[in-house]
Coordinates of C-alpha atoms in Angstrom, one line a residue:
M143 CA -21.2 -12.1 -7.0
Y144 CA -17.8 -13.6 -6.2
S145 CA -16.6 -16.0 -3.6
A146 CA -13.7 -13.8 -2.4
N147 CA -12.0 -10.5 -2.8
Y148 CA -8.3 -10.9 -2.4
L149 CA -7.6 -7.4 -3.6
G150 CA -8.7 -5.5 -0.5
G151 CA -11.5 -3.2 -1.1
T152 CA -15.1 -4.2 -1.6
L153 CA -17.1 -6.8 -3.4
E154 CA -20.5 -5.3 -4.3
N155 CA -23.6 -7.5 -4.1
V156 CA -25.2 -5.9 -7.2
G157 CA -28.5 -7.4 -8.2
E158 CA -29.5 -7.6 -11.9
S159 CA -32.2 -5.1 -11.2
H160 CA -29.7 -2.4 -10.3
V161 CA -27.7 -2.5 -13.5
N162 CA -28.6 -2.1 -17.1
S163 CA -27.4 -5.5 -18.4
T164 CA -26.9 -4.2 -21.9
T165 CA -24.8 -1.3 -20.8
Y166 CA -22.6 -3.3 -18.3
E167 CA -22.5 -6.8 -19.7
D168 CA -19.0 -6.4 -21.1
D169 CA -17.8 -4.8 -17.9
H170 CA -19.1 -7.7 -15.7
Q171 CA -17.4 -10.2 -18.0
S172 CA -14.1 -8.2 -17.6
Q173 CA -14.6 -8.2 -13.8
N174 CA -14.9 -12.0 -13.8
A175 CA -11.7 -12.2 -15.9
D176 CA -9.9 -9.8 -13.7
R177 CA -11.0 -11.3 -10.4
D178 CA -7.6 -12.0 -8.8
K179 CA -6.0 -13.4 -5.7
A180 CA -3.7 -10.5 -5.1
I181 CA -3.5 -11.3 -1.4
I182 CA 0.1 -11.8 -0.5
S183 CA 0.7 -15.6 -0.7
R184 CA 3.9 -16.7 0.8
K185 CA 4.0 -19.8 -1.5
S186 CA 3.0 -18.7 -5.0
C187 CA 4.9 -17.4 -7.9
T188 CA 8.4 -18.0 -6.8
L189 CA 11.2 -16.6 -8.9
D190 CA 12.4 -19.0 -11.5
K191 CA 15.6 -20.9 -11.0
K192 CA 17.8 -18.7 -13.2
Q193 CA 16.6 -15.5 -11.5
R194 CA 17.2 -16.9 -8.0
V195 CA 20.6 -18.3 -8.8
W196 CA 21.6 -15.0 -10.4
L197 CA 20.4 -12.9 -7.5
S198 CA 21.8 -15.1 -4.8
D199 CA 25.0 -16.2 -6.6
P200 CA 26.1 -13.7 -9.2
E201 CA 29.4 -15.4 -9.8
T202 CA 27.6 -18.1 -11.8
R203 CA 26.3 -15.5 -14.3
F204 CA 29.0 -16.0 -16.9
S205 CA 30.8 -19.0 -15.4
S206 CA 29.8 -21.7 -18.0
R207 CA 30.8 -22.1 -21.6
K208 CA 33.0 -19.0 -21.7
N209 CA 34.4 -20.0 -25.1
K210 CA 31.0 -19.3 -26.6
Y211 CA 31.1 -15.6 -25.5
I212 CA 32.8 -12.6 -27.0
D213 CA 34.0 -9.7 -24.9
L214 CA 33.3 -6.3 -26.6
S215 CA 34.8 -4.4 -23.6
F216 CA 31.6 -2.5 -22.9
F217 CA 29.5 -5.7 -22.7
I218 CA 29.7 -9.5 -23.1
C219 CA 27.6 -11.5 -25.5
S220 CA 27.6 -14.9 -27.1
R221 CA 29.1 -15.3 -30.6
K222 CA 25.8 -16.6 -31.9
V223 CA 24.0 -13.6 -30.4
F224 CA 26.6 -11.2 -31.9
K225 CA 26.0 -12.6 -35.4
W226 CA 22.3 -12.5 -35.1
T227 CA 22.6 -8.9 -33.7
L228 CA 24.1 -7.8 -37.0
V229 CA 21.1 -9.2 -38.9
M230 CA 18.7 -7.8 -36.4
V231 CA 20.2 -4.3 -36.7
S232 CA 19.5 -4.4 -40.4
L233 CA 15.9 -5.5 -39.8
A234 CA 15.5 -2.9 -37.1
L235 CA 16.5 -0.1 -39.6
L236 CA 13.7 -1.3 -41.9
V237 CA 11.2 -1.5 -39.1
I238 CA 12.2 2.0 -38.0
G239 CA 11.6 3.3 -41.5
M240 CA 8.2 1.7 -41.5
S241 CA 7.3 3.0 -38.1
I242 CA 8.1 6.5 -39.2
T243 CA 5.8 6.1 -42.1
N244 CA 3.0 4.8 -39.8
E245 CA 3.8 7.2 -36.9
K246 CA 0.4 8.9 -37.0
S247 CA -1.4 5.6 -36.5
L248 CA 0.3 4.8 -33.3
P249 CA -0.9 5.9 -29.8
K250 CA 1.1 8.8 -28.5
I251 CA 2.3 9.0 -24.9
D252 CA 2.9 12.3 -23.3
L253 CA 6.4 11.7 -22.0
R254 CA 6.6 15.1 -20.2
P255 CA 8.4 14.3 -16.9
Q256 CA 6.7 15.4 -13.7
T257 CA 8.3 18.2 -11.8
P258 CA 8.7 18.7 -8.1
E259 CA 5.8 21.0 -8.2
D260 CA 3.7 18.4 -10.0
Y261 CA 4.4 15.9 -7.2
M262 CA 3.6 18.5 -4.6
L263 CA 0.3 19.3 -6.2
A264 CA -0.6 15.7 -6.5
L265 CA 0.3 15.2 -2.8
H266 CA -2.0 18.1 -1.7
K267 CA -4.9 16.4 -3.5
A268 CA -4.0 12.8 -2.3
L269 CA -4.2 14.0 1.3
V270 CA -7.7 15.5 0.7
F271 CA -9.0 12.0 -0.1
F272 CA -8.7 11.1 3.6
D273 CA -10.9 14.0 4.6
E274 CA -13.5 12.7 2.1
Q275 CA -13.3 9.3 3.7
K276 CA -13.9 10.4 7.3
S277 CA -16.6 8.9 9.4
G278 CA -18.1 10.5 12.5
R279 CA -18.7 14.1 13.5
L280 CA -16.8 16.3 11.1
S281 CA -15.5 19.8 11.7
N282 CA -17.3 22.7 10.2
N283 CA -14.8 23.1 7.4
N284 CA -13.4 19.6 6.9
Y285 CA -10.8 21.1 4.5
G286 CA -13.5 22.4 2.2
I287 CA -15.2 19.1 1.5
N288 CA -18.8 20.5 1.4
W289 CA -20.5 17.3 0.1
R290 CA -19.6 15.4 3.2
E291 CA -21.4 15.7 6.6
D292 CA -21.6 13.9 9.9
S293 CA -22.2 10.1 9.5
G294 CA -22.0 6.8 11.4
L295 CA -22.8 8.5 14.7
Q296 CA -24.5 5.3 16.0
D297 CA -21.5 3.1 15.1
G298 CA -20.7 0.7 18.0
N299 CA -23.4 2.2 20.2
A300 CA -23.6 -1.2 22.0
T301 CA -19.9 -1.1 22.9
K302 CA -18.4 0.4 26.0
R303 CA -17.0 3.6 24.4
G304 CA -18.7 3.4 20.9
L305 CA -16.9 3.3 17.6
V306 CA -17.7 6.7 16.1
G307 CA -15.0 8.1 13.8
G308 CA -12.3 6.6 11.7
Y309 CA -12.3 6.2 8.0
Y310 CA -14.5 4.5 5.5
D311 CA -12.3 2.1 3.5
A312 CA -13.2 2.6 -0.1
G313 CA -16.3 3.3 -2.2
D314 CA -18.5 1.6 0.4
N315 CA -19.4 2.7 4.0
I316 CA -17.5 0.0 5.8
K317 CA -14.7 0.6 8.4
F318 CA -12.2 -2.2 8.0
H319 CA -9.7 -1.8 10.9
F320 CA -6.9 -3.9 9.4
P321 CA -6.2 -1.8 6.3
M322 CA -7.2 1.4 8.2
S323 CA -4.3 0.7 10.6
F324 CA -1.9 0.1 7.8
A325 CA -2.9 3.4 6.2
M326 CA -2.2 5.2 9.4
T327 CA 1.2 3.5 9.8
M328 CA 2.2 4.5 6.2
L329 CA 1.1 8.1 6.7
S330 CA 3.1 8.3 10.0
W331 CA 6.1 6.7 8.4
S332 CA 6.1 9.2 5.6
L333 CA 5.9 12.1 8.0
I334 CA 8.7 10.7 10.2
E335 CA 11.0 10.4 7.3
Y336 CA 10.1 13.6 5.5
E337 CA 8.9 16.0 8.2
G338 CA 10.8 18.9 6.8
K339 CA 9.1 18.5 3.4
Y340 CA 5.6 18.5 4.9
K341 CA 6.4 21.6 6.9
T342 CA 7.8 23.4 3.9
I343 CA 4.8 22.6 1.6
E344 CA 2.4 23.5 4.5
E345 CA 0.9 20.0 4.9
Y346 CA 2.4 19.2 8.3
D347 CA -0.6 20.1 10.4
H348 CA -3.0 18.6 7.9
I349 CA -1.4 15.2 7.8
R350 CA -1.0 15.2 11.6
D351 CA -4.8 15.8 11.9
L352 CA -5.4 12.9 9.5
I353 CA -3.2 10.6 11.5
K354 CA -4.8 11.6 14.8
W355 CA -8.2 11.1 13.4
G356 CA -7.2 7.5 12.7
T357 CA -5.3 6.8 15.9
D358 CA -8.0 8.3 18.1
Y359 CA -10.4 5.8 16.5
L360 CA -8.0 2.9 16.8
L361 CA -7.8 3.5 20.5
L362 CA -11.5 2.7 20.7
T363 CA -11.1 -0.7 19.1
F364 CA -9.9 -2.4 22.3
D365 CA -10.3 -2.1 26.1
S366 CA -7.3 -0.2 27.3
S367 CA -8.5 -0.3 30.9
A368 CA -7.9 -4.1 31.1
S369 CA -4.5 -5.5 32.2
S370 CA -4.8 -7.8 29.1
I371 CA -7.0 -7.4 26.1
P372 CA -9.6 -10.1 25.6
Y373 CA -10.7 -9.0 22.1
I374 CA -10.4 -6.4 19.5
Y375 CA -13.1 -4.8 17.4
S376 CA -12.1 -5.6 13.8
Q377 CA -14.8 -4.0 11.6
V378 CA -17.9 -1.8 11.6
G379 CA -20.5 -2.3 9.0
G380 CA -20.2 -4.8 6.2
S381 CA -22.0 -7.4 4.2
V382 CA -22.0 -11.2 3.9
N383 CA -21.2 -12.4 0.4
G384 CA -24.6 -13.0 -1.4
S385 CA -26.6 -11.0 1.1
T386 CA -30.2 -10.1 0.3
V387 CA -30.8 -7.8 3.3
S388 CA -30.1 -4.1 3.5
D389 CA -26.4 -3.6 4.3
D390 CA -23.3 -1.8 3.2
H391 CA -23.2 -3.6 -0.1
T392 CA -26.8 -4.3 -1.1
C393 CA -27.5 -0.5 -0.6
W394 CA -26.0 2.3 -2.7
T395 CA -26.3 5.0 -0.1
R396 CA -24.4 8.1 1.1
P397 CA -22.8 7.5 4.5
E398 CA -25.0 10.4 5.8
D399 CA -28.2 8.5 4.8
M400 CA -27.4 5.0 6.2
D401 CA -30.4 3.6 8.1
Y402 CA -29.7 -0.1 8.0
P403 CA -27.9 -2.2 10.7
R404 CA -24.1 -1.8 10.9
P405 CA -22.9 -4.9 12.8
V406 CA -19.6 -4.7 14.7
Q407 CA -17.1 -7.6 14.2
V408 CA -15.0 -8.8 17.1
T409 CA -11.9 -11.0 17.1
H410 CA -10.7 -12.9 20.1
E411 CA -7.6 -14.0 18.1
G412 CA -5.6 -12.1 15.6
P413 CA -1.8 -11.3 15.9
D414 CA -2.1 -9.8 12.4
L415 CA -4.7 -7.2 13.4
A416 CA -3.0 -6.6 16.8
G417 CA 0.4 -6.2 15.2
E418 CA -0.8 -3.7 12.6
I419 CA -2.6 -1.6 15.3
T420 CA 0.6 -1.8 17.3
A421 CA 2.6 -0.4 14.4
A422 CA 0.0 2.4 13.8
L423 CA 0.0 3.6 17.4
A424 CA 3.8 3.2 17.9
A425 CA 4.6 5.1 14.7
A426 CA 2.1 7.8 15.5
S427 CA 3.7 8.2 19.0
I428 CA 6.9 9.4 17.2
V429 CA 4.8 11.8 15.1
F430 CA 3.3 13.3 18.2
R431 CA 6.5 13.3 20.3
D432 CA 5.9 17.1 20.9
N433 CA 2.6 16.2 22.6
N434 CA 4.0 14.3 25.5
A435 CA 0.7 13.1 27.1
Y436 CA -0.8 11.9 23.8
S437 CA 2.5 10.3 22.7
E438 CA 2.9 8.4 25.9
K439 CA -0.7 7.2 25.7
L440 CA -0.1 5.9 22.2
V441 CA 3.0 4.0 23.4
K442 CA 1.3 2.6 26.4
E443 CA -1.6 1.3 24.3
A444 CA 0.7 0.0 21.6
V445 CA 2.6 -2.1 24.2
L446 CA -0.7 -3.4 25.6
V447 CA -2.2 -4.4 22.2
F448 CA 1.1 -6.0 21.3
K449 CA 0.8 -8.4 24.2
F450 CA -2.4 -9.6 22.5
A451 CA -0.4 -10.3 19.4
L452 CA 2.2 -12.3 21.4
D453 CA -0.4 -14.4 23.3
K454 CA 0.0 -17.9 21.9
S455 CA -3.5 -18.7 22.8
K456 CA -4.7 -16.1 20.2
H457 CA -2.6 -17.2 17.3
K458 CA -5.1 -17.4 14.5
I459 CA -5.6 -15.0 11.7
Y460 CA -8.2 -12.3 12.6
S461 CA -10.4 -13.0 9.6
L462 CA -10.7 -16.8 10.0
H463 CA -14.2 -18.1 9.3
N464 CA -15.7 -14.6 9.5
P465 CA -17.8 -14.1 6.4
Y466 CA -17.9 -10.3 7.0
I467 CA -14.2 -10.1 6.6
E468 CA -12.6 -13.1 4.8
H469 CA -14.2 -12.2 1.4
Y470 CA -12.8 -8.7 1.5
Y471 CA -9.7 -8.2 3.7
N472 CA -8.6 -11.8 4.4
S473 CA -5.2 -12.1 6.1
S474 CA -2.7 -14.6 4.7
G475 CA -0.7 -14.8 7.9
Y476 CA 0.5 -12.8 11.0
Y477 CA 4.2 -13.3 11.5
D478 CA 5.0 -10.3 9.2
E479 CA 2.7 -8.1 11.3
V480 CA 4.4 -9.3 14.5
M481 CA 7.8 -8.3 13.0
W482 CA 6.3 -5.0 11.8
G483 CA 4.8 -4.2 15.2
A484 CA 8.0 -5.1 17.0
I485 CA 10.3 -2.9 15.0
W486 CA 7.9 0.1 15.4
L487 CA 7.8 -0.5 19.1
Y488 CA 11.6 -0.5 19.1
Y489 CA 11.6 2.9 17.5
A490 CA 8.9 4.1 19.8
T491 CA 10.4 2.9 23.0
G492 CA 14.1 2.3 22.5
N493 CA 13.6 -1.1 24.2
Q494 CA 16.1 -3.5 22.6
S495 CA 13.9 -6.4 23.5
Y496 CA 11.6 -5.4 20.6
L497 CA 14.6 -5.3 18.3
S498 CA 15.6 -8.8 19.5
L499 CA 12.1 -10.0 18.7
A500 CA 12.0 -8.4 15.3
T501 CA 15.3 -10.1 14.4
D502 CA 14.5 -13.4 16.1
Q503 CA 15.5 -16.3 13.9
E504 CA 12.4 -18.3 14.6
L505 CA 10.2 -15.3 13.8
S506 CA 12.1 -14.7 10.5
S507 CA 11.7 -18.3 9.6
K508 CA 8.0 -18.4 10.2
A509 CA 7.5 -15.1 8.4
H510 CA 9.5 -16.6 5.4
A511 CA 11.5 -13.4 5.5
F512 CA 14.2 -14.9 3.2
S513 CA 12.0 -16.8 0.8
M514 CA 12.4 -14.1 -1.9
N515 CA 9.4 -15.1 -4.0
Q516 CA 7.6 -12.6 -6.2
D517 CA 4.8 -12.0 -3.6
S518 CA 6.7 -11.9 -0.4
I519 CA 8.7 -8.8 -1.5
V520 CA 5.6 -6.8 -2.5
L521 CA 4.4 -4.4 0.2
S522 CA 0.6 -4.3 0.7
W523 CA -2.0 -4.0 3.4
D524 CA -1.6 -7.7 3.9
N525 CA 2.2 -8.2 3.6
K526 CA 4.5 -6.0 5.7
L527 CA 7.7 -8.0 5.2
P528 CA 9.4 -5.6 2.7
A529 CA 8.6 -2.6 4.9
A530 CA 9.7 -4.3 8.2
M531 CA 13.0 -5.3 6.6
M532 CA 13.4 -1.8 5.2
L533 CA 13.1 -0.4 8.8
L534 CA 15.6 -3.0 10.0
T535 CA 17.9 -2.1 7.2
R536 CA 17.7 1.5 8.5
V537 CA 18.9 0.3 11.9
Q538 CA 21.9 -1.3 10.4
L539 CA 22.8 1.6 8.1
F540 CA 22.4 4.4 10.7
L541 CA 22.9 2.8 14.1
N542 CA 25.0 -0.3 13.4
P543 CA 24.2 -1.8 16.8
G544 CA 26.8 -4.6 16.5
Y545 CA 26.5 -7.9 18.3
P546 CA 24.2 -9.8 18.5
F547 CA 22.2 -8.0 15.7
E548 CA 24.9 -7.4 13.1
A549 CA 24.6 -10.6 11.2
V550 CA 20.8 -10.8 11.0
L551 CA 20.5 -7.1 10.1
N552 CA 23.1 -7.6 7.4
N553 CA 20.9 -10.4 6.0
Y554 CA 17.8 -8.1 6.0
H555 CA 19.9 -5.5 4.3
K556 CA 20.8 -7.9 1.5
I557 CA 17.1 -9.0 1.1
T558 CA 16.1 -5.3 0.9
G559 CA 18.8 -4.7 -1.8
L560 CA 17.6 -7.7 -3.8
T561 CA 14.0 -6.5 -3.5
M562 CA 15.2 -3.2 -5.0
C563 CA 16.9 -5.1 -7.8
S564 CA 13.7 -7.0 -8.6
Y565 CA 11.9 -3.7 -9.3
L566 CA 14.3 -2.8 -12.1
Q567 CA 13.0 -3.8 -15.5
R568 CA 16.4 -4.8 -16.8
Y569 CA 16.3 -8.0 -14.6
N570 CA 12.9 -9.2 -15.8
I571 CA 11.6 -10.4 -12.4
Y572 CA 8.1 -9.0 -12.9
N573 CA 6.1 -8.5 -16.1
W574 CA 5.6 -4.9 -17.3
T575 CA 2.9 -3.4 -19.5
Q576 CA 4.0 -1.9 -22.8
G577 CA 3.2 1.5 -21.3
G578 CA 5.8 1.0 -18.6
L579 CA 3.8 -0.1 -15.5
I580 CA 5.3 -2.9 -13.3
Q581 CA 2.9 -5.8 -12.6
L582 CA 3.4 -6.6 -9.0
N583 CA 0.1 -8.4 -8.6
H584 CA 0.3 -10.5 -11.8
G585 CA -1.9 -8.3 -14.0
N586 CA -4.9 -8.5 -11.8
G587 CA -7.2 -5.7 -10.5
Q588 CA -6.2 -2.8 -8.2
P589 CA -2.6 -2.7 -9.5
L590 CA -1.7 0.8 -8.5
Q591 CA -1.8 0.4 -4.7
Y592 CA 1.1 -2.1 -5.0
V593 CA 3.0 0.1 -7.5
A594 CA 2.7 3.1 -5.2
N595 CA 4.1 1.2 -2.3
A596 CA 7.0 -0.1 -4.3
A597 CA 7.8 3.4 -5.6
F598 CA 7.9 4.6 -2.0
L599 CA 10.2 1.8 -0.8
A600 CA 12.5 2.4 -3.8
S601 CA 12.7 6.2 -3.3
L602 CA 13.2 5.7 0.4
F603 CA 16.0 3.2 0.0
A604 CA 17.7 5.6 -2.4
D605 CA 17.4 8.3 0.2
Y606 CA 18.8 6.0 2.9
L607 CA 21.9 5.3 0.8
E608 CA 22.5 8.9 -0.1
A609 CA 22.1 9.9 3.6
I610 CA 25.2 7.7 4.4
D611 CA 27.1 8.9 1.3
V612 CA 26.8 5.6 -0.6
P613 CA 26.2 6.1 -4.3
G614 CA 24.5 2.7 -5.0
W615 CA 24.2 -1.0 -4.3
K616 CA 25.0 -4.3 -6.0
C617 CA 22.6 -6.4 -8.0
G618 CA 24.6 -9.5 -8.8
L619 CA 27.7 -8.3 -10.6
D620 CA 26.2 -4.9 -11.4
F621 CA 26.7 -1.9 -9.3
I622 CA 23.4 0.2 -9.5
L623 CA 23.4 3.9 -8.9
V624 CA 20.7 5.3 -6.7
E625 CA 19.6 7.5 -9.6
E626 CA 18.3 4.4 -11.4
L627 CA 16.2 3.3 -8.4
R628 CA 14.8 6.8 -8.1
S629 CA 14.1 6.8 -11.8
F630 CA 12.1 3.6 -11.3
A631 CA 10.1 5.2 -8.5
S632 CA 9.4 8.4 -10.5
S633 CA 8.5 6.5 -13.7
Q634 CA 5.8 4.5 -11.8
I635 CA 4.4 7.6 -10.1
N636 CA 4.5 9.5 -13.5
Y637 CA 2.5 6.7 -15.0
I638 CA -0.1 7.0 -12.3
L639 CA -0.2 10.8 -12.9
G640 CA -0.7 10.6 -16.6
V641 CA 2.4 9.5 -18.4
N642 CA 0.8 6.4 -19.9
P643 CA -0.6 5.3 -23.2
L644 CA -4.0 6.8 -22.4
N645 CA -2.6 10.1 -21.1
L646 CA -5.0 9.6 -18.2
S647 CA -4.3 10.6 -14.6
Y648 CA -5.5 7.9 -12.2
V649 CA -5.6 10.5 -9.4
V650 CA -8.9 12.4 -9.5
E651 CA -8.6 16.1 -10.3
Y652 CA -4.9 15.9 -11.0
G653 CA -4.4 17.0 -14.6
N654 CA -7.2 17.6 -17.1
N655 CA -8.0 14.0 -17.9
Y656 CA -9.0 11.8 -15.0
P657 CA -11.7 9.3 -14.0
K658 CA -15.2 10.9 -13.7
H659 CA -17.2 7.8 -12.8
V660 CA -15.3 6.6 -9.7
H661 CA -16.9 3.7 -7.9
H662 CA -17.9 5.6 -4.7
R663 CA -21.2 6.0 -3.0
G664 CA -20.8 9.4 -1.5
A665 CA -19.3 10.9 -4.7
S666 CA -21.9 9.4 -7.0
I667 CA -25.0 10.6 -5.2
P668 CA -26.0 14.3 -5.2
N669 CA -25.8 16.2 -1.9
D670 CA -29.1 18.0 -2.7
N671 CA -30.8 17.9 0.7
K672 CA -32.7 14.8 -0.3
K673 CA -32.4 11.4 1.3
Y674 CA -32.1 8.5 -1.1
S675 CA -33.0 5.2 0.4
C676 CA -31.2 1.9 0.0
N677 CA -32.8 1.1 -3.3
D678 CA -33.2 4.7 -4.6
G679 CA -29.4 5.1 -4.7
W680 CA -28.9 2.5 -7.4
K681 CA -30.2 4.8 -10.1
W682 CA -27.0 6.9 -9.4
Y683 CA -24.9 3.7 -9.6
G684 CA -26.3 2.9 -13.0
S685 CA -26.1 6.5 -14.3
R686 CA -23.9 7.3 -17.3
Q687 CA -23.4 10.8 -15.9
P688 CA -20.2 11.8 -14.2
N689 CA -20.2 11.8 -10.4
P690 CA -21.8 15.0 -9.1
N691 CA -19.2 15.2 -6.3
T692 CA -15.5 15.3 -7.3
I693 CA -13.6 12.9 -5.0
I694 CA -10.4 15.0 -5.1
G695 CA -7.1 13.1 -4.8
A696 CA -8.6 9.6 -5.0
M697 CA -6.3 7.1 -6.7
V698 CA -8.5 4.5 -8.5
G699 CA -7.5 0.9 -8.9
G700 CA -5.8 1.4 -12.2
P701 CA -5.5 -0.2 -15.7
N702 CA -5.4 -3.8 -16.7
Q703 CA -2.2 -5.5 -17.9
F704 CA -2.7 -4.1 -21.4
D705 CA -2.7 -0.5 -20.2
E706 CA -6.5 -0.4 -20.8
Y707 CA -9.0 1.3 -18.5
K708 CA -12.7 1.9 -18.7
D709 CA -14.1 4.8 -16.7
I710 CA -17.2 2.8 -15.6
R711 CA -18.7 3.1 -12.1
S712 CA -19.5 -0.6 -11.9
D713 CA -15.9 -1.7 -12.4
Y714 CA -14.8 -1.6 -8.8
S715 CA -11.8 -3.8 -9.6
H716 CA -10.2 -0.9 -11.5
N717 CA -12.2 2.2 -10.6
E718 CA -12.5 2.1 -6.8
P719 CA -10.1 4.0 -4.5
T720 CA -9.0 2.8 -1.1
I721 CA -7.4 4.5 1.9
A722 CA -4.6 1.9 1.9
G723 CA -3.8 2.6 -1.7
N724 CA -3.8 6.4 -1.2
A725 CA -1.6 6.1 1.9
G726 CA 1.1 4.5 -0.3
L727 CA 0.6 7.2 -2.9
V728 CA 1.0 9.9 -0.4
A729 CA 4.3 8.3 0.9
A730 CA 5.7 8.0 -2.6
L731 CA 4.8 11.5 -3.6
V732 CA 6.4 13.1 -0.6
S733 CA 9.5 11.0 -1.0
L734 CA 9.9 12.2 -4.6
T735 CA 9.0 15.9 -4.4
T736 CA 11.9 18.2 -3.9
S737 CA 9.7 21.2 -3.4
G738 CA 10.4 21.0 0.3
G739 CA 14.0 19.9 0.1
Q740 CA 15.7 16.6 -0.6
G741 CA 16.4 13.5 1.5
I742 CA 15.1 12.1 4.7
D743 CA 15.4 13.3 8.3
K744 CA 18.1 11.0 9.7
N745 CA 17.3 11.4 13.4
I746 CA 13.6 11.8 14.2
I747 CA 12.9 8.1 14.0
F748 CA 15.7 7.5 16.5
S749 CA 14.5 10.1 19.0
R750 CA 13.5 7.5 21.5
I751 CA 16.5 5.3 21.2
M752 CA 19.2 6.0 23.8
P753 CA 21.8 3.2 23.7
S754 CA 23.6 4.6 26.8
H755 CA 20.6 3.8 29.0
P756 CA 19.8 0.2 29.8
T757 CA 16.3 -1.0 28.9
S758 CA 14.1 -3.5 30.7
L759 CA 13.6 -6.8 28.9
L760 CA 10.3 -8.4 27.8
P761 CA 9.3 -11.4 29.9
L762 CA 11.1 -14.4 28.4
S763 CA 7.8 -16.3 28.1
T764 CA 6.5 -13.8 25.6
K765 CA 9.6 -13.3 23.6
R766 CA 8.5 -15.5 20.7
P767 CA 5.1 -15.5 19.1

């Protein structure tokens, strides 16, 4: 239907015969209008000149034409603005009176704030979504998900060790290894920072099981028996855009009923994919530090796959010219993943060579780490820059390693601080909906995954500052208290959980009002001991009935830029969940809940770093990608 999907997630090859055109005509038109390029472009949508000057050089904010401004002690404004303000106040009083009269005609938003228990309940449900997305041979209980069974048991049967397991990406039956790796990294990061909370709310063992389910699978995606990796398996299943044969998009089928070919994609280049797998394995090695054998295996394999990422002969994006990938999870570059993988390997090994690489000036330049445009500071499955710089900021705040890292780490800290400034509505860097949702992907589809990631970073940065007894940070001339940053994070998660103009929770089964027609094959087809063929399943796709299986904890794509949302199964742009999106939601929720205590664990992430012991250096020939 479309030439590309820059959102992440799936593009469905839906034939006209599968959909009632009268019922869904308006929806298809809205999909065309909403089809966005939310892939993280390093060159698009730069901050305007005033915003960049203000953020980078705050002294210029009020430096010109001072005689035209009046100082009212508590704020400064121009004389012209002051005069107009008096007029506007009078008009405002009139408007307020009119609004009171028409109060009943206006939409009402439930402004009830979420409590720590609300966040905890949502977190429990958001984790269950990963159990619902599992591929492979499931446990007998599978955390009570009785509508899921074993599936994908023939995946990768032509490969050396097979590719059974892992997670289906979204509402389809495809295993995309790039976003899957990112999801595992995010889950591990959240557990490393907030281990105490997970233990207190009794989700510690659960999330470890989810992470291990993912990392066990990722270990199958390359040949660890080789001294150097010649290739990486990048995807299982899929569809070529415009396909007319039975595959994961032309069929609407439960994973358990798949009987069509599921091709395996292989990449012989791809520092982006290798860097993200490195990050996932390295972060998980810290999670499983109490299981020495498994943890060491994860570190060893992370080091091995990172060599693939540093091999200059393999420096092309993993999705290049691959029609099974580039229309769905196309990568915009790989230097951010190299930085991301390097910093996680530093934490996992304590080897300062990885810190040297992560802070290398050439790598920073190629990654456009200091470009500060609207897209480069938004964390997503494709852009790891904000997260990598957050982890480097953590090194500076807690370890302060000194020369030769001090200057560059200080620069990363500044960029991280400015990124946090950009999230605050007062500075007007991004557009916001009238209902209060920040528009990090320019009002296009799947907005909530970006919002959840930003909420996590904001909440985490606030916790970092509080952990070192710093009450806030500077945005230009303003000193911002951490409470304002945490308020931003909670407001965005509250919106997702139902504090919005529709009073609708975008997380399934959280609250009383949530999406019932989620774009998801397994959830929309009854588990009634009948096998529905490739074509038979489409009747469930076109059904107006709610999904027979409740996909607990799934965060759907979200509303449009006008706070509007239609609970229609065909609208995958707004009604499809993804594991990458839910991973960010999990991280944000655990950071915000205080049910299991407050703040981060300062030391777990540094458990492998022993400055008193010298570390061996990487070969100079592989220092720079």
